[in-house]
Coordinates of C-alpha atoms in Angstrom, one line a residue:
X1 CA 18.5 -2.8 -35.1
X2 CA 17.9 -2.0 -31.5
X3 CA 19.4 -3.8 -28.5
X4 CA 17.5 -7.0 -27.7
X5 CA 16.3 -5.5 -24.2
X6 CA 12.5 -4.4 -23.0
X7 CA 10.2 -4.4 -19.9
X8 CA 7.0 -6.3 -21.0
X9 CA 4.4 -4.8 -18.6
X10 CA 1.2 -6.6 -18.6
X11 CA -2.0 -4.2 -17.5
X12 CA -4.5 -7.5 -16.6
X13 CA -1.7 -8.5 -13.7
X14 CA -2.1 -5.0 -12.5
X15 CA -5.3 -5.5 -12.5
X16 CA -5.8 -8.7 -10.7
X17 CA -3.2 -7.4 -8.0
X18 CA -5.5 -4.4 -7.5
X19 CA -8.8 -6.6 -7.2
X20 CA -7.0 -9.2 -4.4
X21 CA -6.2 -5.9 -2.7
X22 CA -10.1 -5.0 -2.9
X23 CA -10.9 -8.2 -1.6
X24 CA -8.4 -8.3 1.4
X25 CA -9.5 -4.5 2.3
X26 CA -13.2 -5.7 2.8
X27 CA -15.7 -3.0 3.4
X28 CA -12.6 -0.6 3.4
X29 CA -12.0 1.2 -0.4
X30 CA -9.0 1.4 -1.7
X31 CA -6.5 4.1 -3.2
X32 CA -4.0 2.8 -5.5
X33 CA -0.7 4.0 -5.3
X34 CA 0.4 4.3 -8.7
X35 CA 3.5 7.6 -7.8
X36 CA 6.6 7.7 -9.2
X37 CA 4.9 6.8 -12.7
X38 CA 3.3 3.9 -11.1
X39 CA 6.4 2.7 -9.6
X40 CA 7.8 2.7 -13.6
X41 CA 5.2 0.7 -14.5
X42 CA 3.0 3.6 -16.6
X43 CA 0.9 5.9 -14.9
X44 CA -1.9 5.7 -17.6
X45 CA -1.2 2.1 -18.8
X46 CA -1.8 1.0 -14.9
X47 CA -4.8 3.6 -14.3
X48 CA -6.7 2.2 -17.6
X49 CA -6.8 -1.1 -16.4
X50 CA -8.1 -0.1 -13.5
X51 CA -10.3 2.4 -14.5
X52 CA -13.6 0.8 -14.5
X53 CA -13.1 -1.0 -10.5
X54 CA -10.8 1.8 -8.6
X55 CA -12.0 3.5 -5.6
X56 CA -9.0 6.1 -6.2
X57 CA -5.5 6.7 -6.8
X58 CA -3.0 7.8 -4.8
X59 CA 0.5 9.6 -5.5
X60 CA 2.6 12.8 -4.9
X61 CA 2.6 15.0 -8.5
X62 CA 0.3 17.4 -8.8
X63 CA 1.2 16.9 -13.1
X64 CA 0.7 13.0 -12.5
X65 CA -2.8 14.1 -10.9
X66 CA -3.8 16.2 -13.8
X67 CA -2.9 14.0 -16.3
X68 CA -5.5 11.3 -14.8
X69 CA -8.4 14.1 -14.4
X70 CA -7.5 14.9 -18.1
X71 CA -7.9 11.4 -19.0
X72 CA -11.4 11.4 -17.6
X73 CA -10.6 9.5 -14.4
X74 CA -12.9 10.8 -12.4
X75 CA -12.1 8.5 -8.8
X76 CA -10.7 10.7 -6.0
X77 CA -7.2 11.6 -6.1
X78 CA -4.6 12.1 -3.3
X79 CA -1.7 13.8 -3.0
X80 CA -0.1 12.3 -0.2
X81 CA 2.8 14.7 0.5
X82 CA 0.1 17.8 -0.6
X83 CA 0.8 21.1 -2.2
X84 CA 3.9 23.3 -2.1
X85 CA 3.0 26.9 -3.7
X86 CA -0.3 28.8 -4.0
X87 CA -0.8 27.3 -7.4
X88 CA -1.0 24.3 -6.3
X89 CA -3.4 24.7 -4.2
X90 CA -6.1 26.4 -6.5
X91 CA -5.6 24.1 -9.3
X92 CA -6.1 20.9 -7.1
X93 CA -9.3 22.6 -5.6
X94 CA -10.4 23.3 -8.9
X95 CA -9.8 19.6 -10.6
X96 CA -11.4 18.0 -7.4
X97 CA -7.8 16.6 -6.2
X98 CA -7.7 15.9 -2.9
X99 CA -4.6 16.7 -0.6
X100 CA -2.8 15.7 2.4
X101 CA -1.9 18.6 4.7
X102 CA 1.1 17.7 7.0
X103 CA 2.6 20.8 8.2
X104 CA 1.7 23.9 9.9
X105 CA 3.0 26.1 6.3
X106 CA 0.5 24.0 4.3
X107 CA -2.0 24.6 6.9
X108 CA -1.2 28.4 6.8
X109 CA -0.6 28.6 3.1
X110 CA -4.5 26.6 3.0
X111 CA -5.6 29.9 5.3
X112 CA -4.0 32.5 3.2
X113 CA -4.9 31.1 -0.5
X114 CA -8.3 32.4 -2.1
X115 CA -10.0 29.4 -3.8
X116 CA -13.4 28.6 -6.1
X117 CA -14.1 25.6 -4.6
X118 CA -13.7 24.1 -1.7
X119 CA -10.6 21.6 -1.3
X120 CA -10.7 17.7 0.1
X121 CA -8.3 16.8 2.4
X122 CA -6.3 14.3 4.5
X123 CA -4.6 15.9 7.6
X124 CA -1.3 13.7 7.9
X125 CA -0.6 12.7 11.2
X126 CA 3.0 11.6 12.1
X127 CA 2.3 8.6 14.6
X128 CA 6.2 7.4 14.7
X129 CA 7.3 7.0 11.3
X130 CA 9.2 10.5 12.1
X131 CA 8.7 12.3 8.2
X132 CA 5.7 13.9 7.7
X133 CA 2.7 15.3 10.3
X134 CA 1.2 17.0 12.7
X135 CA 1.5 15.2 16.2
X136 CA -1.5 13.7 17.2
X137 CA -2.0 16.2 19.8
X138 CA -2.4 18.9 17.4
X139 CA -5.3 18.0 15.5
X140 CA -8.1 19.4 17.1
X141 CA -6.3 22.3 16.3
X142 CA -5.7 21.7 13.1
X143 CA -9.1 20.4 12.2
X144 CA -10.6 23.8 13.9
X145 CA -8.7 26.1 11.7
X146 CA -10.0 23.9 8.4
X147 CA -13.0 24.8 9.2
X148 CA -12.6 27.9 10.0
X149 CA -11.3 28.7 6.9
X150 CA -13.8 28.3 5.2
X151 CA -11.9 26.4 2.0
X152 CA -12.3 22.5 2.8
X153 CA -15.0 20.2 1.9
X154 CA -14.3 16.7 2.9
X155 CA -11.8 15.6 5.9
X156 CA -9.9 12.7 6.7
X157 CA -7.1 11.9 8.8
X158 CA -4.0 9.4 7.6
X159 CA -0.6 8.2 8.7
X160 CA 1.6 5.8 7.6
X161 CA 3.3 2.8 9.2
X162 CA 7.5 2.2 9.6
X163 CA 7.5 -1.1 10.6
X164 CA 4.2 -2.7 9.2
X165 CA 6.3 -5.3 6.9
X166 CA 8.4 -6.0 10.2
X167 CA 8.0 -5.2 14.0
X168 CA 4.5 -4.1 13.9
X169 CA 2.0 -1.1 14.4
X170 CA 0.9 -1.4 17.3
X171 CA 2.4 1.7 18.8
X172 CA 1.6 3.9 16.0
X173 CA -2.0 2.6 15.7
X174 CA -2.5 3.0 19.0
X175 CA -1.4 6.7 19.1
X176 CA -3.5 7.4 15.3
X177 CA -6.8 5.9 16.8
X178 CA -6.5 7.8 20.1
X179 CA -6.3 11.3 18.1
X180 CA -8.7 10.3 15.0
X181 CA -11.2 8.0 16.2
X182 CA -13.1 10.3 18.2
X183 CA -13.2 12.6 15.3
X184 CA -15.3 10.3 13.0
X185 CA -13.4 11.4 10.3
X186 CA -12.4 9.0 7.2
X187 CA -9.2 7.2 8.4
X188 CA -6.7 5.9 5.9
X189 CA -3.4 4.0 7.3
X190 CA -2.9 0.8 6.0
X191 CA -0.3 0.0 3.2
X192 CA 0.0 -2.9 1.6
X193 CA 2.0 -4.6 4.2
X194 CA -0.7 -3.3 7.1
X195 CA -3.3 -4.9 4.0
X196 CA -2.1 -8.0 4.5
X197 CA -1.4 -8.5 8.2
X198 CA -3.7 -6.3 10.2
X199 CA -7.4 -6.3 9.0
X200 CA -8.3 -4.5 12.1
X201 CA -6.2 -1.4 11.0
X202 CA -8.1 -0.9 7.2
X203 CA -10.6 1.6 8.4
X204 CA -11.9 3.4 5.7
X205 CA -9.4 3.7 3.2
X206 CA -6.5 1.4 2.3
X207 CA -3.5 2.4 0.2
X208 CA -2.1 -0.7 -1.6
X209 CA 1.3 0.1 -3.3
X210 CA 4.1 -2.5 -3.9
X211 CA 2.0 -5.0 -4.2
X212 CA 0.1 -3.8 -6.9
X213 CA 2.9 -4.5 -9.3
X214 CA 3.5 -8.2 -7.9
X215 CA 6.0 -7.6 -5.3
X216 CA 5.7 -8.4 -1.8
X217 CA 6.1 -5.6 1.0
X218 CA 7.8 -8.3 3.3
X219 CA 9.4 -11.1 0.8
X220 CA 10.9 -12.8 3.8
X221 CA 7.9 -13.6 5.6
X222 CA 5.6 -14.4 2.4
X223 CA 6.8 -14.4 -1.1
X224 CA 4.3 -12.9 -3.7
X225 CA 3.6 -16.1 -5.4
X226 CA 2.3 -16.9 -2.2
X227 CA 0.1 -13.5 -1.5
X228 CA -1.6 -14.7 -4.5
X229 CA 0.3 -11.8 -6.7
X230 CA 1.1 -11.9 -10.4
X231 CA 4.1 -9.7 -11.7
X232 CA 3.6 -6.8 -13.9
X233 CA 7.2 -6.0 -15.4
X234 CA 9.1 -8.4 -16.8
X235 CA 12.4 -7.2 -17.6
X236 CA 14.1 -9.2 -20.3
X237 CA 17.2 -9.1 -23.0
X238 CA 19.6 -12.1 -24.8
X239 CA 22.5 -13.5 -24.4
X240 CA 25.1 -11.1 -27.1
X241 CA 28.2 -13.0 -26.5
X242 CA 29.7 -16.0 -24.7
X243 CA 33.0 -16.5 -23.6
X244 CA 34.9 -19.7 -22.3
X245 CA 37.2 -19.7 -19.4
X246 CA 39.6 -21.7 -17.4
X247 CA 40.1 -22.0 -13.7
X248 CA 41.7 -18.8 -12.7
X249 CA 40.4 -16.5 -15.4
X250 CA 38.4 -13.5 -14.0
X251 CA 35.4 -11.9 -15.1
X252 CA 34.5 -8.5 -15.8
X253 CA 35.7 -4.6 -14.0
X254 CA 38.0 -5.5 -11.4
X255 CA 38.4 -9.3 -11.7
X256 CA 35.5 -9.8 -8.8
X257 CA 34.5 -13.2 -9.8
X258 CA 37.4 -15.8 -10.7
X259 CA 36.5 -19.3 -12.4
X260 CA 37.2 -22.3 -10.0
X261 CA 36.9 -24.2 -13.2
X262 CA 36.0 -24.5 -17.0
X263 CA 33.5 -22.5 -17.3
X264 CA 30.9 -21.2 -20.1
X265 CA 30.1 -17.0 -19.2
X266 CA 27.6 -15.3 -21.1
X267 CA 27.2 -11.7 -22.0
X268 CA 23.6 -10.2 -21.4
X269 CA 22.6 -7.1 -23.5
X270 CA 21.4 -5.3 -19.4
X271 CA 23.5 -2.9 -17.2
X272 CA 23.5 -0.5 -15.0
X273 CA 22.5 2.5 -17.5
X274 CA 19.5 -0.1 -18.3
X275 CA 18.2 -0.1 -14.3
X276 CA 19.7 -3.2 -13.1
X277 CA 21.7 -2.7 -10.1
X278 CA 25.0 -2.1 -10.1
X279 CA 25.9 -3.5 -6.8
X280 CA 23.4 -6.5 -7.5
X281 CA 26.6 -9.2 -6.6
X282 CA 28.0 -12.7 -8.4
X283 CA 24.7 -15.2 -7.5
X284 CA 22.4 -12.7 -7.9
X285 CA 19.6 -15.3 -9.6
X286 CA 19.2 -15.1 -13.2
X287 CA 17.1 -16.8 -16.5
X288 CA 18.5 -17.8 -19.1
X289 CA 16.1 -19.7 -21.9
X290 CA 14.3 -20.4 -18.4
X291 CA 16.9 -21.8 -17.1
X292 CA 17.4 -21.0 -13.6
X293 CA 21.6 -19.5 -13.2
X294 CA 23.3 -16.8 -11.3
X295 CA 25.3 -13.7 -12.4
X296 CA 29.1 -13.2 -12.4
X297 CA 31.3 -10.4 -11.6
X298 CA 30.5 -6.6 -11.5
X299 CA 27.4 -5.5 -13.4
X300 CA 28.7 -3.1 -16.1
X301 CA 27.1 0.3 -17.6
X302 CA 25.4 -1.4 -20.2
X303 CA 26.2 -5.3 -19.9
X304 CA 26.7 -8.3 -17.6
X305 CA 27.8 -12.1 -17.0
X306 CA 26.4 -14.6 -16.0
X307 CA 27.1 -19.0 -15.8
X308 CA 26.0 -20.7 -18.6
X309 CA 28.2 -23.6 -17.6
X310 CA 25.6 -26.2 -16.6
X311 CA 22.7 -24.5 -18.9
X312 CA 21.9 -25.4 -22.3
X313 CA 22.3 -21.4 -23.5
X314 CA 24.0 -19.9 -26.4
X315 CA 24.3 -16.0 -28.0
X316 CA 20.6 -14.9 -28.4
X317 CA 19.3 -17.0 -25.9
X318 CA 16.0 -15.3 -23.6
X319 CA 17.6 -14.2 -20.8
X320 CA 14.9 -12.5 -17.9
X321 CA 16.1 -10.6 -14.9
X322 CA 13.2 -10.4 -13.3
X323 CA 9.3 -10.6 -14.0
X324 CA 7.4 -14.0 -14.9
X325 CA 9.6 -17.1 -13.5
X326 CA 11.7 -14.7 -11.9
X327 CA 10.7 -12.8 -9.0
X328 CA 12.1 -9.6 -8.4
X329 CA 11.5 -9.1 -5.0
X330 CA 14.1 -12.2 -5.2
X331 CA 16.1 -10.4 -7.1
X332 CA 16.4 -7.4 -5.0
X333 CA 17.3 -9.1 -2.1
X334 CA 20.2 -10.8 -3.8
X335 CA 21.2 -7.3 -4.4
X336 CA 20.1 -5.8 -1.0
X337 CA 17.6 -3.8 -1.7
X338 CA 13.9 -4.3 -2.6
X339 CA 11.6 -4.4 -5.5
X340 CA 10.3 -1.2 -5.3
X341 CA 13.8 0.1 -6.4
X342 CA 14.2 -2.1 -9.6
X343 CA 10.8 -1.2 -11.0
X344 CA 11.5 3.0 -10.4
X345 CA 14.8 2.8 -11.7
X346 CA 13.8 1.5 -14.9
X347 CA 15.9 3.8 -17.4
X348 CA 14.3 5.5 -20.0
X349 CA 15.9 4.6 -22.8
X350 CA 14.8 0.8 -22.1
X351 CA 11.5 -0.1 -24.7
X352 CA 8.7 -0.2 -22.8
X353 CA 6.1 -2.8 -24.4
X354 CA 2.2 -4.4 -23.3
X355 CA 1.4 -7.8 -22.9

């Protein structure tokens, strides 16, 4: 008998997430981001329910890419950090895969590489976020040797945003539009943060992300419930064991947590080897038989506590740790990070089922 732990992942909240998106971008069309095996989610399991209302998809493996083409997507496709060897680059021109060109070695690779068909592309433009691009300056240069070569078909121009779930974009919008509005060129540079807070910087192409999978890009200003987002894991196990302490009794590696009281601690069947965060701390919220509680002590490899003192709970009691009733976006921020994290560090060997 296997553990009592899974991710339920349910395609239809993907694909509701995906048409809000639609409907904030407006006339804009919009690439879903669905890298990193769509954030752990599934790249195919997300794709499919998508399949018959996506403009395109978005993500940074040329394998990822080609496993969509061979399930007959046939949307355009981005590579948003492009190509990285010769072979690349012919078999991306070849599957109609379009790529982002940020450096003056992709742009020279581009030049040097014979191709069959002409390639799409998105010249990256690094407007402050300091990773990836060509500075603005550069690309009239860089759009005149395209050309030249001879080996694109369609051009846009992208960047993307530090501070759009934060400070702002003004700055870095200000500096895109300067260099690629005069181009007419397709402009994509709005994540899902920029989605939901600046309408006036969608342009033609939006690239929704986190919020695709329920979570909010900027949970402190407006939660996903609020956004109008459902969630798309939910990450679940059972209470395996439950201990009773006394005031002074410790919990778990290192005696972190110590019981001010009687207490009731259960064991969950979820640890660190499962994806949940190791440094997620004692509070961090929890459910148990949907009963809002908080975890105790140090998460372990494969197990952790949490107070069942006040909760009616027992061994094999639901226990979620985040998904439907529990956010995760609330979640990561008990732990200090963000939800975008917990759903790529989903570890394998945790069944993945649909809902």
């Amino acid at each position: 008998m296997s553990r009592p732990i899974l991710a339920r992942i349910d395609p239809q909240a993907f694909r509701h997430n995906y048409l809000l998106s639609k409907n904030l971008a407006g006339k804009a069309q919009a690439l879903a981001v669905v890298k990193a095996n769509a954030y752990g989610h599934g790249l195919l399991r997300c794709a499919e329910a998508v399949r018959d209302v996506a403009d395109g998809f978005a993500l940074l493996e040329l394998a990822e890419a080609m496993s969509l083409r061979g399930a007959g997507f046939t949307q355009p496709i981005v590579l948003l950090e492009g190509f990285f060897a010769h072979d690349d680059l012919q078999l991306a021109a070849a599957h109609s895969i379009t790529s982002a060109i940020h450096c003056e070695e992709q742009l020279r690779m581009l030049e040097l590489t014979e191709l069959e068909h002409p390639l799409d592309v998105f010249v990256k433009l690094n407007t402050g976020m300091n990773r990836l691009g060509f500075v603005p300056e550069q690309l009239a240069t860089v759009l005149n040797r395209l050309r030249a070569s001879g080996k694109v078909g369609q051009i846009g121009v992208m960047t993307h945003f530090a501070c759009a779930d934060g400070t702002g974009i003004d700055a870095q919008l200000a500096r895109f539009e300067a260099a690629a509005l005069p181009t007419g060129l397709a402009c994509s540079v709005a994540n899902s943060a920029a989605l939901l807070r600046y309408p006036h910087a969608h342009h033609q192409w939006v690239r929704p992300g986190i919020m695709l999978y329920g979570g909010s890009p900027m949970p402190d200003l407006q939660s996903a419930e609020q956004i109008g987002l459902r969630p798309v894991m939910t990450f679940a196990s059972r209470v395996i064991g439950v201990q009773s302490l006394q005031a002074g009794e410790a919990v778990g590696y290192s005696a972190t947590f110590t019981a001010d009281r009687s207490m009731r601690v259960g064991t969950v069947a979820c640890g660190y080897a499962d994806g949940y965060p190791r440094h997620a701390p004692t509070g961090t919220p929890i459910l148990v038989n949907g009963q809002r509680t908080r975890t105790l002590g140090r998460v372990s490899m494969d197990m952790l506590a949490c107070d069942l003192t006040d909760i009616d709970a027992d061994v094999g009691s639901s226990v979620t740790l985040w998904g439907e009733g529990m956010p995760a976006d609330e979640v990561a921020t008990a732990a200090g990070t963000v939800s975008y994290e917990l759903f790529c560090a989903l570890a394998q060997r945790v069944p993945v089922v649909e809902c």
